[in-house]
CSV table of C-alpha atoms in Angstrom, one decimal:
chain,number,residue,atom,x,y,z
S,1,VAL,CA,107.2,130.7,101.5
S,2,GLY,CA,109.9,129.2,100.8
S,3,VAL,CA,111.4,126.9,103.4
S,4,ALA,CA,113.7,124.5,101.7
S,5,PRO,CA,112.9,120.8,102.2
S,6,PRO,CA,114.7,118.6,104.0
S,7,ALA,CA,117.6,116.7,101.8
S,8,GLY,CA,116.3,114.2,100.0
S,9,ASN,CA,112.7,115.5,100.2
S,10,ASP,CA,111.5,116.3,96.5
S,11,THR,CA,108.6,118.4,98.0
S,12,PRO,CA,108.6,121.7,96.1
S,13,PRO,CA,109.0,124.6,98.2
S,14,LEU,CA,106.0,126.8,99.4
S,15,MET,CA,106.6,129.6,97.3
S,16,GLU,CA,106.0,127.5,93.9
S,17,GLY,CA,102.6,128.3,92.2
S,18,GLY,CA,101.8,131.8,91.5
S,19,THR,CA,99.2,132.1,88.5
S,20,ARG,CA,95.8,133.6,88.6
S,21,ASN,CA,94.1,130.3,88.9
S,22,ASP,CA,95.9,129.6,92.2
S,23,ALA,CA,93.5,132.3,94.0
S,24,PHE,CA,90.5,129.5,93.6
S,25,ARG,CA,92.8,126.6,93.8
S,26,THR,CA,92.5,124.6,97.3
S,27,PRO,CA,95.8,124.0,98.6
S,28,SER,CA,96.9,120.5,99.2
S,29,ALA,CA,97.7,119.1,102.3
S,30,GLU,CA,101.4,119.3,101.9
S,31,GLU,CA,101.3,122.9,100.9
S,32,ALA,CA,99.3,123.7,103.8
S,33,GLY,CA,101.7,121.2,105.8
S,34,GLN,CA,104.6,123.4,104.4
S,35,ALA,CA,103.0,126.5,105.3
S,36,GLU,CA,101.9,125.3,108.9
S,37,HIS,CA,105.6,124.3,109.1
S,38,ALA,CA,107.1,127.8,108.3
S,39,LEU,CA,104.9,129.7,110.8
S,40,ALA,CA,105.8,127.1,113.6
S,41,ILE,CA,109.7,127.7,112.6
S,42,TRP,CA,109.1,131.7,112.5
S,43,ARG,CA,106.8,131.5,115.6
S,44,THR,CA,109.5,129.5,117.5
S,45,LEU,CA,112.5,132.0,116.4
S,46,VAL,CA,110.1,135.1,117.7
S,47,ALA,CA,109.8,133.6,120.8
S,48,VAL,CA,113.7,132.8,121.3
S,49,VAL,CA,114.9,136.1,120.4
S,50,ARG,CA,112.0,137.8,122.7
S,51,ALA,CA,113.2,135.3,125.7
S,52,LEU,CA,116.9,136.6,125.0
S,53,PRO,CA,118.5,139.7,126.9
S,54,SER,CA,117.8,142.6,124.9
S,55,ALA,CA,121.9,143.2,124.6
S,56,THR,CA,122.0,139.5,123.0
S,57,ARG,CA,119.0,139.7,120.9
S,58,PRO,CA,119.4,139.3,117.1
S,59,ASP,CA,117.2,141.7,115.1
S,60,LEU,CA,114.0,140.3,113.9
S,61,HIS,CA,114.4,142.0,110.5
S,62,SER,CA,117.6,140.2,110.0
S,63,LEU,CA,115.6,136.6,110.6
S,64,ALA,CA,112.9,137.8,108.3
S,65,ARG,CA,114.9,138.8,105.4
S,66,PRO,CA,115.7,135.5,103.9
S,67,LEU,CA,111.7,134.8,103.9
S,68,LEU,CA,111.1,138.2,102.4
S,69,GLU,CA,114.0,137.9,99.9
S,70,GLU,CA,112.5,134.8,98.6
S,71,MET,CA,109.2,136.7,98.0
S,72,ARG,CA,110.8,139.8,96.4
S,73,THR,CA,112.6,137.5,94.0
S,74,PHE,CA,109.6,135.1,93.4
S,75,CYS,CA,107.4,138.7,92.3
S,76,MET,CA,109.8,139.3,89.7
S,77,LYS,CA,108.5,136.2,88.0
S,78,ALA,CA,105.1,135.2,89.6
S,79,SER,CA,102.2,136.2,91.8
S,80,PRO,CA,102.8,134.9,95.2
S,81,PRO,CA,100.1,132.0,96.0
S,82,ARG,CA,97.9,132.7,98.7
S,83,LEU,CA,99.5,130.2,101.5
S,84,SER,CA,102.8,132.8,101.1
S,85,LEU,CA,100.7,135.5,101.1
S,86,GLN,CA,99.4,134.2,104.6
S,87,VAL,CA,102.9,133.3,106.2
S,88,VAL,CA,104.4,136.6,104.9
S,89,VAL,CA,101.7,138.2,106.5
S,90,SER,CA,102.5,136.8,109.9
S,91,VAL,CA,105.9,137.4,109.7
S,92,LEU,CA,105.7,141.0,108.8
S,93,ARG,CA,103.4,141.3,111.7
S,94,ASP,CA,106.3,140.4,114.0
S,95,LEU,CA,108.3,143.2,112.6
S,96,ASP,CA,108.8,146.5,114.1
S,97,PRO,CA,108.9,149.3,112.1
S,98,CYS,CA,112.0,149.5,109.9
S,99,ASP,CA,115.2,151.6,110.3
S,100,ALA,CA,117.5,153.0,108.0
S,101,THR,CA,119.3,149.6,107.4
S,102,PHE,CA,116.5,147.8,106.8
S,103,GLY,CA,114.6,150.4,105.0
S,104,PRO,CA,115.9,150.2,101.3
S,105,PHE,CA,115.3,146.1,101.4
S,106,ALA,CA,112.0,146.8,102.6
S,107,LYS,CA,111.3,149.2,99.8
S,108,GLN,CA,112.5,146.8,97.1
S,109,VAL,CA,110.5,143.7,98.6
S,110,LEU,CA,107.3,146.5,98.4
S,111,LEU,CA,108.3,147.5,94.8
S,112,ALA,CA,108.5,143.8,93.8
S,113,PHE,CA,105.4,143.1,95.3
S,114,CYS,CA,103.5,146.1,94.0
S,115,GLU,CA,103.8,144.5,90.3
S,116,TRP,CA,101.4,142.0,91.5
S,117,VAL,CA,98.8,143.7,92.9
S,118,PRO,CA,96.9,144.5,90.2
S,119,HIS,CA,96.7,140.7,89.3
S,120,SER,CA,95.4,139.6,92.3
S,121,VAL,CA,92.3,138.7,93.8
S,122,LEU,CA,93.2,138.0,97.1
S,123,ASP,CA,92.7,139.9,100.0
S,124,GLU,CA,95.9,138.7,101.5
S,125,THR,CA,97.6,140.8,99.0
S,126,PHE,CA,96.1,143.7,100.8
S,127,ALA,CA,97.2,142.1,104.4
S,128,VAL,CA,100.8,142.0,102.6
S,129,LEU,CA,100.6,145.5,101.5
S,130,ASP,CA,99.4,147.2,104.7
S,131,GLU,CA,102.0,145.5,106.9
S,132,LEU,CA,104.6,146.5,104.3
S,133,LEU,CA,103.4,150.2,104.5
S,134,ARG,CA,103.4,149.8,108.2
S,135,ILE,CA,106.8,148.6,108.3
S,136,ILE,CA,108.5,151.0,105.7
S,137,GLY,CA,106.5,154.1,107.4
S,138,TYR,CA,106.7,157.9,106.3
S,139,ASP,CA,110.6,157.8,107.0
S,140,ASN,CA,111.2,155.6,104.3
S,141,LEU,CA,108.5,156.7,101.5
S,142,ASP,CA,110.1,158.2,98.7
S,143,GLU,CA,109.0,159.1,95.1
S,144,GLN,CA,109.9,155.8,93.8
S,145,VAL,CA,107.6,153.7,96.2
S,146,THR,CA,104.9,156.4,95.9
S,147,ARG,CA,104.6,156.0,92.2
S,148,GLY,CA,104.9,152.2,92.6
S,149,LEU,CA,102.2,152.1,94.9
S,150,ALA,CA,100.0,154.6,93.3
S,151,SER,CA,100.1,152.8,89.9
S,152,SER,CA,99.5,149.5,91.7
S,153,MET,CA,96.3,150.7,93.8
S,154,LEU,CA,95.1,152.6,91.1
S,155,ASN,CA,95.1,150.1,88.1
S,156,GLN,CA,92.1,149.6,86.5
S,157,TYR,CA,92.6,145.8,87.3
S,158,THR,CA,93.3,145.9,91.0
S,159,SER,CA,91.1,144.1,92.8
S,160,ARG,CA,88.2,146.4,94.4
S,161,SER,CA,87.8,145.2,97.7
S,162,ARG,CA,86.8,146.1,101.5
S,163,ALA,CA,90.6,145.1,101.7
S,164,GLN,CA,92.1,146.8,98.9
S,165,ARG,CA,89.8,150.0,100.2
S,166,SER,CA,91.3,149.7,103.6
S,167,SER,CA,95.1,149.6,101.9
S,168,GLN,CA,94.5,152.4,99.8
S,169,GLN,CA,93.1,154.7,102.9
S,170,ALA,CA,96.7,153.4,104.9
S,171,PHE,CA,98.6,154.6,101.9
S,172,VAL,CA,96.6,157.8,101.8
S,173,ASP,CA,97.1,157.7,105.5
S,174,LEU,CA,100.7,157.7,105.1
S,175,LEU,CA,101.2,160.0,102.6
S,176,MET,CA,99.1,162.9,104.3
S,177,GLY,CA,101.4,162.2,107.6
S,178,LYS,CA,104.3,162.4,105.4
S,179,ARG,CA,102.8,165.9,104.1
S,180,ARG,CA,101.9,167.0,107.5
S,181,ARG,CA,105.3,166.6,109.0
S,182,HIS,CA,107.0,167.9,106.2
S,183,ALA,CA,104.8,171.2,106.0
S,184,PRO,CA,106.0,174.7,106.6
């Protein structure tokens, strides 16, 4: 996912691609190297943050925000390629459920991402969706997010796979948790 190449390097950012055919294309060695590089940078950042005293520790959400913003922006025009999805899943797994500050941004990412769920045949799509649901949680679930998720998950073109069923169940569980929590 879009780690900018060093100056003078003409290699494209990791987030390029985004056609349905990318699902079946083997990534180039360069693309795989960019994904590994992005993950290595992220894992290093996480290790450094966790080693800092809690009083001086930066929030991982704020460190992940530029990468997630790039994915959100990319999703407004094309479907994210597999390698980008794999990087995003790894980043999202390191994040705790969001607070009121990060919640609105996480919902924007999810809503942009939902546009591509019906057009993807990749299981990584549902892994990203699962992590976004976990991070958003039922406290940040609102009508707009619920409608967007329901529309993308129940779309006739959405891939029917074990990963899709798992994501669908996670969404239902989230809805049921919200319902139980607010029941009289």
